[in-house]
Amino acid sequence: MQTVKKCFGILLVGAVLASVPTRAEVVLADVFARQVTSLNGKWRVIVDPYDTGYYDYRHQPYDASPYPGGGFFIDRHAKDKTDQVEYNFDTSPTLNVPGDWNSQDEKLFYYEGSVWYRTKFDVKKSAPDHRQFVYFGAANYEADVYLNGKKLGRHIGGFTAFAYEITALAKATNNSLVVRVNNNRHVDGVPTVNTDWWNYGGLTRDVLLVETPATFISNFRVRLKPGTTNTIEANAQLDGADKEKTVKISLPTLKLAAEMKADANGFAQFELSAPNLPLWSPESPSLNDVELSSGEDQLKDRIGFRTVAASGQNILLNGHKVFLRGIAIHEENPLRGGRAWSEADAQLLLGWAKELNCDFVRLAHYPHNEHMARLADEMGILVWEEIPVYWTIDWTNADTLANAQMQLSDLIARDQNRASVIVWSVANETPVGEARTKFLKSLVDEARTLDGTRLVSAAMEVRGDPNDANHKIVDDPFGEFTDLCSFNEYAGWYDGLPEKIDRLHWSIKYNKPVFISEFGAGARQGFHADALTRFSEEYQADVYRRTLPMLEKIPGFSGCTPWILCDFRSPKRPLPGIQDGWNVKGLIGHNGEKKLAFDVLKHFYDEQAKPAAAK
Ligand code: GCB
């Protein structure tokens, strides 16, 4: 166990001592400014493919039974030689947390099911009335969390943070924190059973112990007042018994400060006049120190201010038309293998994006760890964030919709103070149909209600014209509800050979900025052949060479995020000697080496980045 000075994130705080699974209920923003203790490290694990530690022999959950004794969450030890206990965390193997289990143990490479994790920790309160929480950056896909044998709650969704209050349950020493993580895929899940990425299981992001005063700032938002560039609006929410406390905000470098008493619900709102505010942009990613406090509670963040809007076929950043020089990224570190989770991983991935001369990244296809958006803020990279509503979702299932809405609202709550984030994307390549459009429309509405200051979009699809093979049509009815007309297209790979790209002409129904959220081709790094040989670097480079000028001819073309920065693992890609379980559409191979197409895209972006007069 080690103390970390900073940790980025929000807490979603669940009910204490819930006897039935509950969802996290309260948001606690920005744990990085607080005194946090890392619970990262080696946790004991029990691999439990039959869920023996969860269900009794009548297949009833132990945690809902009056006789929970067989549940592994009890963390029981044989009292004496006669005692019958068939598990033992103390002598079980360990796995690193954070970390997916698949890339840590060869036996777990393809494993889908339950793994029980356990760690032990002590609690040293700095004041008797302080409160304690356990925070999880993410657990894929379902997590049942127990402290000292009592259930804290269940969290569903593999890419969002959650937390539980443990003030009443935690002991001074030797607390047993047990989590059953299950990564089974579900037809009604978000995502569903079918994805082109690896179903990494485990406690994949930081686990922290967080201490707060009895009443604390559970959430806050600081941004430009919509419609202005010289007024900052902020709000803060208090959690605790003493809600009508004074809340203070200050931005020392801007010499701004204000304070007010929160209302009876613990809510405080501010408006600060900020003439000559330096605006954040990729060229000048200026971040401002922001301090919020209430009593003993103090939060510190670094926040940038900028505007973004879609107007006709233009994307406007701080009122100026921009072209988004983007790349799509999966949350994987191809060099180490497995899920990316750390600041160093974010530096590797965003560093490569910068080398390409990108000023935009699409974090596909689910919320990535928050280091990505934090670092993007610092580096001046704009960001598209996304929830895993991917391909075929159970469109008519109310629980599935609630699940997707929850993931969206958790993501927005976490990253609403990040200037880099300019797009909330609600879906990828979903099939056109009434139920699906209704489902997606309600996600768009949700995103706009929670945050009306960013663009809302989705990666849609292109359809062909039955009478003209070269005619591509974008008229998905859902396009009416998004701010961008964004779609994936694979001419030259899934649709004909590269020469077809030169012949395409387009009909796009919407008068909106046209954004190409994917195009690309597979290439095994180091495999060289002629440009018609599938999976050669030359083929991939040829697709890029032809696609970019073709896209430039589309009116309103406002940017793209080609698929993809790095090769990533996918069980759908078995071709021996070429794929071997990797989707090889990366511009960088899984050995970290660049492919020919990397330079093709970089050259295009270098040209795009030149001032108009120099082109
Ligand atoms: C797509 C999907 C992406 C896949 C990619 C591919 O359209 O959005 O998740 O990985 O195509 O490589 O086929």
XYZ file of C-alpha atoms and ligand atoms in Angstrom:
628
model
C 0.000 0.000 0.000
C 1.359 3.408 -0.885
C 0.047 6.926 -0.568
C -0.368 8.751 -3.817
C -0.275 12.502 -3.900
C -2.628 12.928 -6.733
C -5.263 10.834 -8.277
C -7.607 12.014 -10.942
C -11.231 11.198 -10.848
C -14.625 11.328 -9.401
C -16.258 9.116 -6.916
C -19.684 7.733 -7.333
C -20.703 6.973 -3.842
C -23.048 4.109 -3.100
C -25.247 3.401 -0.155
C -23.496 1.833 2.807
C -24.472 -1.616 3.908
C -26.849 -2.225 1.078
C -28.248 -5.696 1.423
C -29.244 -5.865 -2.209
C -27.117 -4.637 -5.053
C -27.463 -0.878 -5.426
C -26.091 1.548 -7.897
C -23.691 4.256 -6.840
C -25.669 7.356 -5.994
C -23.576 10.384 -5.198
C -20.790 11.917 -7.217
C -17.573 12.970 -5.528
C -15.478 15.028 -7.892
C -11.743 15.198 -8.241
C -10.265 12.883 -5.679
C -6.803 13.955 -6.804
C -6.764 16.951 -4.497
C -7.670 14.868 -1.478
C -5.680 12.726 0.867
C -5.990 9.393 -0.887
C -4.366 6.073 -0.198
C -3.698 3.803 -3.097
C -4.987 0.269 -2.740
C -3.165 -0.659 -5.950
C -0.726 -3.507 -5.739
C -0.842 -7.279 -5.571
C -4.276 -8.581 -4.621
C -5.014 -12.213 -3.808
C -7.248 -13.829 -6.400
C -9.452 -16.881 -6.727
C -10.523 -17.849 -10.246
C -14.102 -19.048 -9.951
C -15.520 -20.239 -13.293
C -18.614 -21.841 -11.663
C -19.259 -18.919 -9.290
C -18.906 -21.310 -6.356
C -18.162 -18.417 -4.052
C -21.214 -16.490 -5.179
C -24.060 -19.039 -5.469
C -25.018 -21.806 -3.099
C -25.809 -25.287 -4.427
C -29.395 -24.217 -5.203
C -27.894 -21.397 -7.244
C -29.044 -18.710 -4.822
C -26.618 -15.829 -4.186
C -24.956 -16.163 -0.793
C -25.004 -12.401 -0.357
C -28.827 -12.406 -0.306
C -29.069 -15.470 1.912
C -29.544 -15.617 5.688
C -26.718 -18.215 5.564
C -23.972 -16.418 3.624
C -21.219 -18.597 5.153
C -20.101 -20.197 1.872
C -19.629 -16.859 0.088
C -15.993 -16.099 -0.661
C -16.648 -12.489 0.373
C -16.687 -13.682 3.987
C -12.919 -14.247 3.562
C -13.089 -17.106 6.031
C -10.252 -19.169 7.467
C -10.464 -22.660 8.927
C -10.707 -22.172 12.688
C -9.075 -25.482 13.446
C -8.207 -28.734 11.749
C -11.819 -29.921 11.759
C -13.217 -26.845 10.045
C -14.330 -27.305 6.425
C -13.389 -24.307 4.290
C -12.593 -24.885 0.616
C -10.899 -21.619 -0.301
C -8.182 -19.474 1.211
C -7.290 -16.017 -0.020
C -4.113 -15.943 2.080
C -2.539 -18.800 0.131
C -4.050 -17.946 -3.249
C -2.006 -16.442 -6.093
C -1.875 -12.711 -6.747
C -2.591 -10.393 -9.665
C -1.581 -6.774 -10.098
C -4.238 -4.144 -9.573
C -4.752 -2.184 -11.766
C -4.507 -4.683 -14.546
C -6.611 -6.963 -16.673
C -6.221 -10.626 -15.772
C -5.883 -11.784 -19.402
C -2.477 -10.250 -19.978
C -1.086 -11.230 -16.558
C -1.531 -14.986 -16.612
C -1.436 -17.161 -19.715
C -4.099 -19.436 -18.233
C -6.469 -16.450 -18.087
C -5.811 -15.196 -21.591
C -9.204 -16.291 -22.945
C -10.933 -16.482 -19.578
C -14.450 -15.067 -19.263
C -16.152 -15.495 -15.916
C -15.615 -14.549 -12.283
C -12.411 -13.772 -10.436
C -12.472 -12.879 -6.737
C -9.993 -10.216 -5.651
C -9.022 -9.478 -2.072
C -6.827 -6.902 -0.404
C -6.328 -5.960 3.240
C -5.874 -2.435 4.543
C -5.833 -0.245 7.642
C -7.610 3.055 8.107
C -5.965 5.966 9.861
C -8.552 8.723 10.167
C -7.198 12.226 10.541
C -10.311 13.310 12.480
C -13.004 11.265 14.240
C -15.872 12.615 12.110
C -14.142 12.097 8.784
C -15.675 9.807 6.189
C -14.065 7.003 4.196
C -14.761 5.716 0.702
C -13.399 3.007 -1.550
C -13.046 4.087 -5.144
C -12.650 1.938 -8.264
C -11.584 3.554 -11.534
C -13.205 0.681 -13.445
C -13.941 -3.039 -13.234
C -14.982 -4.983 -16.301
C -17.887 -5.813 -16.502
C -19.739 -6.416 -13.264
C -18.342 -5.919 -9.775
C -19.803 -7.061 -6.451
C -17.989 -5.270 -3.662
C -17.769 -6.381 -0.011
C -16.042 -4.954 3.028
C -15.483 -7.156 6.060
C -18.066 -9.606 4.789
C -20.803 -7.022 4.114
C -21.980 -6.113 0.666
C -21.393 -2.531 -0.434
C -23.056 -2.834 -3.816
C -22.902 -4.016 -7.376
C -21.614 -1.939 -10.256
C -22.386 -2.733 -13.875
C -20.402 -1.354 -16.796
C -16.733 -1.945 -17.445
C -15.380 1.539 -18.079
C -16.774 3.957 -15.517
C -15.735 4.793 -11.955
C -17.724 3.910 -8.840
C -17.285 4.096 -5.099
C -18.894 3.180 -1.815
C -18.876 4.838 1.535
C -17.334 2.602 4.180
C -17.288 4.978 7.169
C -19.557 2.800 9.293
C -17.972 -0.502 8.318
C -14.261 0.169 8.225
C -12.063 -0.914 11.157
C -8.766 0.632 12.176
C -6.822 -2.412 11.022
C -7.057 -5.493 8.863
C -10.057 -4.592 6.711
C -10.879 -7.204 4.097
C -11.992 -5.732 0.789
C -13.284 -8.399 -1.581
C -14.512 -7.849 -5.130
C -16.045 -10.424 -7.415
C -15.367 -9.232 -10.952
C -17.261 -10.986 -13.715
C -16.641 -10.285 -17.393
C -19.264 -12.522 -18.972
C -20.763 -10.902 -22.044
C -24.524 -10.360 -22.122
C -26.918 -9.959 -25.034
C -28.631 -7.123 -23.148
C -25.348 -5.578 -21.929
C -23.590 -2.397 -23.011
C -21.610 -3.456 -24.973
C -23.392 -6.592 -26.087
C -21.780 -9.986 -26.833
C -20.224 -9.034 -30.165
C -17.342 -6.569 -30.298
C -14.142 -6.237 -32.301
C -12.021 -5.856 -29.179
C -10.736 -8.021 -26.364
C -12.994 -8.565 -23.393
C -10.326 -7.804 -20.796
C -11.567 -8.665 -17.300
C -10.490 -7.429 -13.902
C -9.890 -4.377 -11.758
C -8.472 -2.468 -14.663
C -7.975 0.982 -13.100
C -6.811 2.507 -9.802
C -8.398 1.446 -6.523
C -8.231 4.082 -3.801
C -9.184 4.753 -0.256
C -10.473 8.305 0.081
C -11.003 10.345 3.225
C -13.266 13.398 3.327
C -14.555 15.736 6.031
C -18.067 15.041 7.333
C -19.467 17.507 4.800
C -17.551 17.759 1.576
C -17.757 18.972 -2.013
C -19.103 15.969 -3.847
C -19.208 17.509 -7.315
C -18.412 20.723 -9.091
C -18.401 22.212 -12.545
C -16.388 25.193 -13.739
C -16.806 26.433 -17.300
C -17.445 29.437 -19.518
C -20.963 30.730 -19.208
C -22.643 29.543 -22.438
C -22.654 32.294 -25.046
C -19.770 34.220 -23.459
C -15.975 34.189 -23.420
C -15.529 36.564 -20.500
C -17.672 35.040 -17.769
C -16.921 31.901 -15.783
C -19.815 30.030 -14.246
C -19.257 27.479 -11.540
C -21.299 25.350 -9.213
C -20.582 23.030 -6.336
C -22.599 20.379 -4.546
C -22.047 19.568 -0.882
C -22.675 16.160 0.632
C -23.125 15.707 4.373
C -25.311 16.804 7.269
C -24.211 20.440 7.360
C -25.324 21.566 3.920
C -25.688 25.314 4.333
C -21.957 25.874 4.538
C -19.902 28.533 2.840
C -18.304 27.470 -0.413
C -15.327 29.380 -1.798
C -13.907 29.401 -5.279
C -10.713 31.022 -6.439
C -8.659 31.124 -9.618
C -5.432 32.601 -8.227
C -3.607 33.108 -11.521
C -6.604 35.040 -12.866
C -6.968 36.864 -9.553
C -10.601 35.833 -9.241
C -12.353 34.721 -6.073
C -15.863 34.480 -4.678
C -17.714 32.832 -1.822
C -21.307 32.131 -0.895
C -23.428 30.045 1.430
C -24.817 26.887 -0.155
C -28.606 26.509 -0.169
C -30.532 24.009 1.932
C -29.711 21.308 -0.640
C -26.000 22.040 -0.402
C -25.858 23.694 -3.819
C -23.833 26.827 -4.566
C -23.559 28.704 -7.881
C -21.092 31.369 -8.943
C -20.609 33.742 -11.808
C -17.234 35.452 -12.169
C -16.479 38.188 -14.603
C -13.209 37.346 -16.372
C -12.294 39.872 -19.028
C -9.220 39.000 -21.126
C -9.511 35.335 -20.211
C -6.891 33.321 -22.120
C -8.822 30.706 -24.074
C -7.680 27.082 -24.299
C -6.859 25.698 -27.745
C -4.526 23.022 -29.159
C -2.051 25.784 -30.099
C -2.247 27.324 -26.654
C -3.560 24.850 -24.065
C -3.707 27.299 -21.180
C -5.019 25.790 -17.981
C -5.901 27.785 -14.884
C -5.526 26.724 -11.267
C -8.966 26.426 -9.698
C -9.470 25.970 -5.965
C -12.766 25.128 -4.329
C -13.191 24.838 -0.613
C -15.808 24.456 2.048
C -14.678 24.266 5.662
C -11.822 21.790 5.816
C -12.588 20.414 2.386
C -10.386 21.650 -0.406
C -10.164 20.696 -4.067
C -7.640 21.823 -6.631
C -7.915 21.396 -10.354
C -6.504 22.852 -13.558
C -9.189 23.934 -15.972
C -9.171 25.424 -19.456
C -11.872 27.578 -21.004
C -12.943 27.441 -24.640
C -16.059 27.348 -26.761
C -17.027 24.777 -29.355
C -19.957 24.820 -31.753
C -21.169 23.466 -35.058
C -22.421 26.094 -37.455
C -23.601 25.022 -40.880
C -20.831 22.758 -42.151
C -18.160 24.200 -39.877
C -16.765 23.227 -36.498
C -15.929 26.382 -34.583
C -13.418 26.381 -31.745
C -13.367 29.712 -29.911
C -15.354 31.042 -32.868
C -12.789 29.979 -35.498
C -13.265 27.271 -38.095
C -11.093 24.218 -37.381
C -10.166 21.032 -39.191
C -9.747 18.122 -36.747
C -6.527 16.238 -37.444
C -7.479 13.090 -35.595
C -6.743 9.445 -34.940
C -8.789 6.732 -33.228
C -7.324 4.959 -30.183
C -8.256 1.828 -28.199
C -7.368 1.746 -24.506
C -4.469 -0.663 -24.887
C -0.734 -0.457 -24.443
C 0.469 -2.656 -27.302
C 4.026 -2.798 -25.960
C 3.151 -4.126 -22.527
C -0.012 -5.894 -23.698
C -3.417 -5.428 -22.136
C -5.462 -2.478 -20.997
C -3.842 0.900 -20.661
C -4.566 2.574 -17.327
C -1.702 4.777 -16.159
C -0.470 8.268 -16.878
C 2.593 6.699 -18.527
C 0.313 4.712 -20.850
C -1.546 7.913 -21.722
C 1.779 9.605 -22.446
C 2.783 6.798 -24.801
C -0.490 6.853 -26.761
C -0.991 10.611 -26.917
C 2.717 11.082 -27.612
C 2.335 8.933 -30.741
C -0.756 10.939 -31.718
C 1.290 14.139 -31.395
C 4.025 12.617 -33.582
C 1.365 12.202 -36.262
C 0.673 15.924 -35.864
C -2.815 15.205 -34.538
C -4.801 17.763 -32.594
C -7.737 15.397 -32.018
C -8.264 11.833 -30.790
C -11.276 9.565 -30.805
C -11.176 7.474 -27.627
C -12.982 4.426 -29.004
C -15.283 2.601 -28.146
C -15.891 3.152 -24.442
C -14.797 5.621 -21.762
C -11.008 5.453 -21.404
C -9.232 6.066 -18.102
C -9.288 9.686 -17.050
C -5.544 10.187 -17.438
C -6.222 10.401 -21.157
C -8.460 13.472 -20.986
C -6.324 15.048 -18.251
C -3.176 14.684 -20.313
C -4.999 15.817 -23.464
C -5.877 19.007 -21.549
C -2.186 19.560 -20.829
C -0.957 18.603 -24.310
C -3.550 20.516 -26.299
C -5.309 17.590 -27.921
C -9.060 17.721 -28.539
C -11.016 14.616 -27.570
C -14.053 12.605 -28.709
C -15.349 10.413 -25.857
C -17.699 7.519 -26.384
C -19.881 4.934 -24.658
C -19.936 1.276 -25.745
C -23.262 1.325 -27.587
C -21.686 -0.718 -30.349
C -23.195 -2.635 -33.276
C -26.207 -4.583 -32.025
C -27.649 -3.438 -28.728
C -30.910 -4.699 -27.228
C -32.765 -1.604 -28.471
C -36.150 -2.312 -26.910
C -34.863 -3.274 -23.476
C -35.465 -0.529 -20.873
C -32.679 -1.865 -18.615
C -30.214 -1.733 -21.485
C -31.147 1.877 -22.138
C -30.839 2.709 -18.428
C -27.406 1.065 -18.433
C -26.258 3.096 -21.449
C -27.645 6.302 -19.911
C -25.805 5.598 -16.684
C -22.502 5.076 -18.484
C -23.045 8.298 -20.403
C -23.925 10.360 -17.347
C -20.999 8.902 -15.361
C -18.638 9.794 -18.183
C -19.975 13.334 -18.433
C -19.787 13.770 -14.653
C -16.159 12.654 -14.702
C -14.897 14.734 -17.600
C -17.187 17.777 -17.660
C -14.337 20.031 -16.501
C -11.956 18.941 -19.267
C -11.486 21.583 -21.978
C -10.024 18.980 -24.326
C -13.271 17.017 -24.523
C -15.453 18.485 -27.267
C -17.578 15.520 -28.415
C -19.797 13.094 -26.522
C -20.449 10.171 -28.829
C -23.387 7.929 -28.044
C -22.871 5.009 -30.444
C -20.836 3.259 -33.118
C -22.107 1.627 -36.327
C -25.589 0.778 -35.143
C -28.156 -0.614 -37.580
C -30.737 1.848 -38.893
C -34.182 1.148 -37.429
C -36.930 2.819 -35.464
C -36.229 1.281 -32.055
C -32.517 2.025 -32.382
C -33.093 5.634 -33.400
C -35.409 6.147 -30.433
C -32.802 4.605 -28.119
C -30.005 6.787 -29.481
C -32.167 9.905 -29.499
C -32.780 9.522 -25.786
C -29.005 9.312 -25.240
C -28.496 12.479 -27.265
C -31.184 14.203 -25.191
C -29.515 13.011 -22.010
C -26.112 14.304 -23.124
C -27.546 17.700 -24.043
C -29.453 17.979 -20.765
C -26.357 17.182 -18.737
C -24.028 19.277 -20.848
C -25.269 21.624 -23.541
C -21.802 23.037 -24.190
C -20.263 20.241 -26.242
C -21.018 18.543 -29.542
C -23.000 15.326 -29.494
C -22.470 12.731 -32.169
C -22.134 9.043 -33.066
C -20.172 7.052 -35.623
C -22.806 6.247 -38.239
C -22.598 4.196 -41.421
C -22.622 4.790 -45.152
C -24.956 2.979 -47.515
C -24.458 2.040 -51.136
C -26.641 2.898 -54.108
C -28.063 -0.286 -55.688
C -27.880 1.413 -59.103
C -24.390 2.910 -58.859
C -21.544 1.084 -57.114
C -19.542 4.317 -56.881
C -22.285 6.314 -55.223
C -22.155 6.513 -51.428
C -25.102 7.801 -49.462
C -25.280 9.101 -45.898
C -28.912 9.545 -44.875
C -29.248 7.697 -41.557
C -32.370 9.247 -39.933
C -30.472 9.475 -36.651
C -28.194 12.052 -38.319
C -30.943 14.590 -37.757
C -30.217 14.603 -34.027
C -26.424 14.857 -33.952
C -24.227 17.946 -34.262
C -21.784 16.291 -36.649
C -22.510 14.149 -39.658
C -19.940 11.555 -38.636
C -19.602 8.148 -40.234
C -17.208 5.255 -40.773
C -16.275 4.237 -44.301
C -14.029 1.414 -45.492
C -13.744 1.895 -49.263
C -10.709 -0.037 -50.445
C -10.849 -2.559 -47.622
C -14.341 -3.914 -46.900
C -15.676 -2.228 -50.021
C -13.711 -2.965 -53.179
C -10.035 -2.491 -53.878
C -8.132 0.753 -53.282
C -8.669 2.017 -56.852
C -12.418 2.167 -56.095
C -11.738 5.035 -53.703
C -10.862 7.338 -56.625
C -14.249 6.734 -58.254
C -16.508 7.519 -55.295
C -19.056 10.301 -55.253
C -21.189 11.204 -52.295
C -24.709 12.273 -51.343
C -24.849 13.488 -47.793
C -28.252 14.499 -46.520
C -27.273 16.785 -43.682
C -25.962 20.324 -43.761
C -23.565 19.618 -40.904
C -19.805 19.306 -40.527
C -18.769 16.037 -42.184
C -16.514 14.018 -39.961
C -15.049 10.645 -40.993
C -14.884 8.715 -37.744
C -13.116 5.696 -39.330
C -11.402 4.523 -42.479
C -8.430 2.223 -42.817
C -6.959 -1.077 -43.883
C -5.134 -3.980 -42.253
C -1.360 -4.356 -42.487
C 1.063 -6.627 -40.696
C 3.952 -4.418 -39.614
C 7.069 -5.445 -41.574
C 5.152 -7.323 -44.290
C 6.062 -5.733 -47.605
C 4.565 -6.602 -50.993
C 2.864 -4.818 -53.884
C -0.035 -2.476 -53.143
C -2.651 -5.060 -54.112
C -1.482 -7.637 -51.596
C -3.838 -7.658 -48.628
C -2.215 -7.007 -45.257
C 0.940 -5.545 -46.751
C 2.088 -2.153 -45.506
C 1.945 -1.004 -49.138
C -1.770 -1.865 -49.425
C -2.578 0.071 -46.263
C -0.505 3.065 -47.366
C -2.257 3.045 -50.746
C -5.672 3.165 -49.046
C -4.537 6.208 -47.049
C -2.968 7.864 -50.098
C -6.204 7.572 -52.069
C -8.688 8.172 -49.259
C -7.386 11.506 -47.982
C -7.690 13.449 -51.282
C -11.056 11.787 -51.918
C -12.355 12.971 -48.544
C -11.028 16.462 -49.145
C -13.468 16.795 -52.046
C -16.516 16.220 -49.814
C -18.142 19.577 -49.032
C -18.001 20.280 -45.323
C -15.177 17.773 -44.658
C -14.110 18.889 -41.175
C -11.782 16.206 -39.944
C -11.211 12.494 -39.509
C -10.029 9.853 -37.073
C -8.613 7.039 -39.221
C -8.778 3.548 -37.768
C -6.438 3.265 -35.813
C -3.289 4.456 -33.990
C -2.043 1.020 -32.837
C -2.829 -2.600 -33.529
C -5.116 -3.947 -30.811
C -6.158 -7.392 -29.651
C -9.333 -8.867 -31.047
C -10.564 -12.446 -30.822
C -12.277 -11.864 -34.170
C -8.935 -11.730 -35.989
C -7.451 -15.240 -36.146
C -5.512 -15.215 -39.479
C -2.260 -17.055 -38.678
C 1.011 -15.298 -39.353
C -0.806 -12.040 -40.139
C -3.269 -11.240 -37.395
C -2.709 -13.896 -34.703
C -5.453 -12.341 -32.584
C -4.689 -8.715 -33.424
C -6.657 -6.236 -35.446
C -3.753 -4.978 -37.555
C -5.271 -1.742 -38.855
C -2.906 0.224 -36.605
C -0.525 2.792 -38.055
C 1.818 1.411 -35.405
C 2.275 -2.336 -35.087
C 1.983 -4.253 -31.852
C 5.791 -4.185 -31.702
C 5.675 -0.374 -31.530
C 7.083 0.039 -35.043
C 5.452 2.466 -37.447
C 3.998 1.295 -40.738
C 4.274 3.154 -44.056
C 0.792 4.659 -43.725
C 1.887 6.525 -40.578
C 3.950 8.891 -42.724
C 1.199 9.253 -45.313
C -1.208 10.518 -42.675
C 1.448 12.637 -40.997
C 2.253 14.332 -44.284
C -1.452 15.083 -44.859
C -1.764 16.546 -41.360
C 1.419 18.590 -41.767
C -0.157 20.162 -44.842
C -3.491 20.719 -43.072
C -1.705 22.388 -40.173
C -0.019 24.975 -42.398
C -1.651 28.386 -42.415
C -3.946 28.743 -45.471
C -1.535 31.149 -47.208
C 1.363 28.650 -46.997
C -0.542 25.733 -48.616
C -15.387 -0.750 -37.566
C -15.597 -0.726 -36.097
C -14.325 -1.007 -35.353
C -13.613 -2.175 -36.004
C -13.234 -1.769 -37.411
C -12.526 -2.891 -38.174
O -16.119 -0.194 -38.328
O -16.176 0.465 -35.660
O -14.632 -1.293 -34.011
O -12.505 -2.589 -35.257
O -14.379 -1.439 -38.104
O -11.326 -3.027 -38.029
O -13.210 -3.618 -38.886
